[in-house]
CSV table of C-alpha atoms in Angstrom, one decimal:
chain,number,residue,atom,x,y,z
A,503,MET,CA,56.7,127.7,132.7
A,504,THR,CA,59.8,129.3,134.3
A,505,ALA,CA,60.4,130.0,138.0
A,506,SER,CA,59.3,133.6,137.3
A,507,GLY,CA,56.0,132.5,135.9
A,508,ILE,CA,56.7,133.1,132.3
A,509,ALA,CA,55.1,130.6,129.9
A,510,ALA,CA,55.6,129.9,126.2
A,511,ARG,CA,53.1,129.0,123.5
A,512,THR,CA,52.4,129.2,119.8
A,513,ALA,CA,51.0,132.6,118.6
A,514,THR,CA,47.5,132.7,117.2
A,515,HIS,CA,46.0,134.6,114.3
A,516,ALA,CA,43.8,136.6,116.8
A,517,GLU,CA,47.0,138.0,118.2
A,518,LEU,CA,48.3,139.4,114.9
A,519,GLU,CA,47.9,143.1,115.9
A,520,VAL,CA,49.4,142.6,119.4
A,521,VAL,CA,52.3,140.6,118.0
A,522,THR,CA,53.0,143.2,115.4
A,523,GLY,CA,53.4,145.9,118.1
A,524,LEU,CA,55.5,143.5,120.2
A,525,CYS,CA,57.9,142.9,117.3
A,526,LEU,CA,58.2,146.5,116.5
A,527,GLU,CA,59.3,147.3,120.0
A,528,ALA,CA,61.4,144.1,120.7
A,529,PHE,CA,63.4,144.3,117.4
A,530,ALA,CA,63.9,148.1,117.4
A,531,ASP,CA,67.5,147.7,118.7
A,532,GLU,CA,68.3,144.3,117.2
A,533,ALA,CA,72.0,144.3,116.2
A,534,VAL,CA,71.7,143.4,112.5
A,535,ALA,CA,68.6,145.6,111.9
A,536,ALA,CA,70.5,148.6,113.5
A,537,TRP,CA,73.5,148.0,111.3
A,538,ILE,CA,71.5,147.8,108.1
A,539,ILE,CA,69.3,150.8,108.9
A,540,PRO,CA,71.2,153.1,111.4
A,541,ASP,CA,68.5,155.8,111.7
A,542,PRO,CA,65.9,154.6,114.4
A,543,ALA,CA,62.9,156.3,112.8
A,544,GLU,CA,63.6,154.9,109.4
A,545,ARG,CA,64.3,151.5,110.9
A,546,GLN,CA,60.9,151.5,112.6
A,547,ARG,CA,59.2,152.4,109.3
A,548,ASN,CA,61.0,149.5,107.5
A,549,LEU,CA,60.3,147.1,110.3
A,550,ARG,CA,56.6,148.0,110.2
A,551,GLU,CA,56.5,147.3,106.4
A,552,MET,CA,58.3,144.0,106.9
A,553,PHE,CA,56.1,142.8,109.7
A,554,SER,CA,52.9,143.8,108.0
A,555,ALA,CA,53.9,141.8,105.0
A,556,SER,CA,55.2,138.6,106.8
A,557,LEU,CA,53.9,138.0,110.3
A,558,GLU,CA,50.4,136.7,109.3
A,559,THR,CA,52.0,134.0,107.2
A,560,VAL,CA,54.4,133.1,110.0
A,561,ILE,CA,51.6,132.9,112.6
A,562,GLU,CA,49.3,130.9,110.3
A,563,ALA,CA,52.2,128.4,109.8
A,564,GLY,CA,52.5,127.9,113.5
A,565,ALA,CA,56.1,129.0,113.3
A,566,MET,CA,56.0,131.7,116.1
A,567,ILE,CA,56.5,130.9,119.7
A,568,LEU,CA,55.7,133.7,122.2
A,569,ALA,CA,56.7,134.2,125.9
A,570,ILE,CA,53.8,135.2,128.1
A,571,ASP,CA,54.1,137.0,131.4
A,572,PRO,CA,52.0,135.8,134.5
A,573,GLY,CA,49.3,138.3,133.6
A,574,GLY,CA,48.8,136.8,130.1
A,575,THR,CA,50.6,139.4,128.1
A,576,PRO,CA,53.0,138.5,125.3
A,577,ILE,CA,56.5,139.9,126.1
A,578,ALA,CA,58.8,138.1,123.6
A,579,THR,CA,58.7,136.4,120.3
A,580,SER,CA,60.7,133.8,118.4
A,581,ILE,CA,60.3,132.3,114.9
A,582,TRP,CA,61.1,128.6,114.2
A,583,LEU,CA,61.2,127.8,110.5
A,584,PRO,CA,61.5,124.3,109.1
A,585,ARG,CA,64.3,123.9,106.6
A,586,ASP,CA,64.6,121.1,104.0
A,587,ALA,CA,67.4,120.7,101.5
A,588,ALA,CA,64.9,119.5,98.9
A,589,SER,CA,63.0,122.8,98.9
A,590,GLU,CA,63.6,126.5,99.4
A,591,PRO,CA,62.2,127.5,102.8
A,592,THR,CA,59.6,130.2,103.0
A,593,GLU,CA,60.3,133.0,105.5
A,594,PRO,CA,59.7,136.7,105.9
A,595,GLU,CA,61.9,139.1,104.0
A,596,PRO,CA,64.4,140.6,106.5
A,597,SER,CA,63.6,144.2,105.6
A,598,VAL,CA,62.2,146.5,102.9
A,599,VAL,CA,65.0,148.9,101.9
A,600,GLU,CA,65.6,151.2,99.0
A,601,ASP,CA,68.7,153.1,99.9
A,602,GLY,CA,71.9,152.0,98.3
A,603,SER,CA,73.9,151.4,101.4
A,604,GLN,CA,71.0,149.6,103.1
A,605,ALA,CA,70.4,147.4,100.1
A,606,ARG,CA,74.1,146.6,100.0
A,607,ARG,CA,74.2,145.6,103.7
A,608,MET,CA,71.1,143.5,103.3
A,609,ARG,CA,72.7,141.6,100.5
A,610,ALA,CA,75.8,141.1,102.5
A,611,VAL,CA,73.8,139.6,105.4
A,612,GLU,CA,71.9,137.3,103.0
A,613,THR,CA,75.0,136.2,101.2
A,614,ALA,CA,77.1,135.5,104.3
A,615,THR,CA,74.4,133.7,106.2
A,616,GLN,CA,73.1,131.6,103.3
A,617,ALA,CA,76.7,130.4,102.6
A,618,ARG,CA,77.0,129.1,106.2
A,619,ARG,CA,73.6,127.4,106.7
A,620,PRO,CA,73.8,123.6,107.0
A,621,GLN,CA,72.4,121.1,104.5
A,622,GLY,CA,69.6,118.7,105.4
A,623,SER,CA,66.5,119.1,107.4
A,624,TYR,CA,66.3,121.2,110.7
A,625,LEU,CA,64.5,123.9,112.4
A,626,HIS,CA,65.9,127.4,112.0
A,627,LEU,CA,65.5,129.7,114.9
A,628,SER,CA,65.6,132.7,112.6
A,629,SER,CA,64.9,135.4,115.2
A,630,MET,CA,64.2,135.9,118.9
A,631,ALA,CA,63.6,139.2,120.7
A,632,THR,CA,62.1,140.4,124.1
A,633,LEU,CA,60.6,143.7,125.1
A,634,PRO,CA,63.3,145.8,126.7
A,635,ASP,CA,61.7,146.0,130.1
A,636,HIS,CA,61.4,142.2,130.3
A,637,ARG,CA,64.9,141.2,129.2
A,638,GLY,CA,67.0,138.9,131.5
A,639,ARG,CA,63.9,137.5,133.3
A,640,GLY,CA,63.5,134.2,131.6
A,641,ALA,CA,61.5,134.9,128.5
A,642,GLY,CA,64.2,133.7,126.1
A,643,SER,CA,64.7,130.5,128.1
A,644,ALA,CA,61.0,129.8,128.1
A,645,MET,CA,60.8,130.1,124.3
A,646,LEU,CA,63.9,128.0,123.8
A,647,HIS,CA,62.5,125.3,126.0
A,648,ALA,CA,59.2,125.2,124.0
A,649,GLY,CA,61.1,125.4,120.7
A,650,LEU,CA,63.4,122.6,121.6
A,651,GLU,CA,60.5,120.5,122.7
A,652,ARG,CA,59.0,121.0,119.3
A,653,SER,CA,62.2,120.0,117.6
A,654,ARG,CA,62.3,116.8,119.6
A,655,THR,CA,58.7,116.0,118.6
A,656,LEU,CA,59.7,116.6,114.9
A,657,ASP,CA,63.0,114.8,115.5
A,658,LEU,CA,64.9,117.7,114.0
A,659,PRO,CA,68.0,119.6,115.1
A,660,VAL,CA,68.0,123.3,115.5
A,661,TYR,CA,70.2,126.0,113.8
A,662,LEU,CA,70.6,129.7,114.6
A,663,GLU,CA,72.9,132.6,114.3
A,664,ALA,CA,73.6,134.5,117.6
A,665,SER,CA,74.0,138.2,117.1
A,666,THR,CA,75.2,139.2,120.6
A,667,SER,CA,77.5,137.6,123.2
A,668,ASP,CA,74.5,137.6,125.7
A,669,ASN,CA,72.4,135.6,123.3
A,670,ARG,CA,75.3,133.2,122.6
A,671,ARG,CA,75.6,132.5,126.3
A,672,LEU,CA,71.8,132.0,126.6
A,673,TYR,CA,71.8,129.5,123.7
A,674,ALA,CA,74.8,127.7,125.1
A,675,ARG,CA,73.0,127.2,128.4
A,676,SER,CA,70.1,125.5,126.4
A,677,GLY,CA,72.4,123.0,124.7
A,678,PHE,CA,73.6,124.8,121.6
A,679,HIS,CA,77.2,124.7,120.5
A,680,ASP,CA,79.2,126.8,118.1
A,681,LEU,CA,79.1,125.6,114.5
A,682,GLY,CA,82.3,126.9,112.9
A,683,GLU,CA,83.8,130.4,113.1
A,684,PRO,CA,81.7,133.5,113.4
A,685,ILE,CA,80.3,135.3,110.4
A,686,HIS,CA,81.9,138.8,110.3
A,687,LEU,CA,79.7,141.3,108.5
A,688,PRO,CA,81.5,144.0,106.6
A,689,GLU,CA,81.6,147.8,107.2
A,690,GLY,CA,81.8,147.4,110.9
A,691,GLY,CA,78.8,145.2,111.2
A,692,PRO,CA,78.1,142.7,114.0
A,693,SER,CA,79.5,139.2,114.1
A,694,LEU,CA,77.0,136.3,113.9
A,695,GLN,CA,77.9,133.0,115.6
A,696,PRO,CA,76.3,130.0,113.9
A,697,MET,CA,75.1,127.5,116.5
A,698,TRP,CA,73.6,124.1,116.5
A,699,ALA,CA,71.6,121.8,118.8
A,700,GLU,CA,71.0,118.1,118.3
A,701,THR,CA,67.7,117.1,119.9
A,702,ALA,CA,67.5,113.5,121.1
A,703,ARG,CA,64.1,112.2,122.0
């Protein structure tokens, strides 16, 4: 638990509906999603489709860590996926898009990020987002602490791609370091900074 009283724990199946609503609000202004689908209303429709199709599987796998406020309400979410070079990881599809420019940008993200992901076994912090009214109050730090504890238990390093400078600073404070140069998405898209954390027991 942080000094502000925020705790972190694994999401449960009973929270699926609450978590879906949380994700829709928390990811509404996420940098990559906003670049792929610029129209906010259309973005919400696509995010709803994506989360409806994927969150149950993520929660049942125990791969989602939530931040919980002092009143017991989930205010932030993060997904920690195990990766193994011997098998193709299972994770939610990033979006459901049909428009040509959106599909092109989605493919650009997938191609660029897959090319930079490391070999071997590790946890992939594939996404993390906090409700707008709760940002900057320790939710991200609480989830990172819980996720890094999990990585130490599993004896696995952690990989992520930071999509904003604020996130990059947050991750750096938690022990992550840059892994190579940023990934620059085309057509004026955001830059993603690959980052890595070794987790000694």
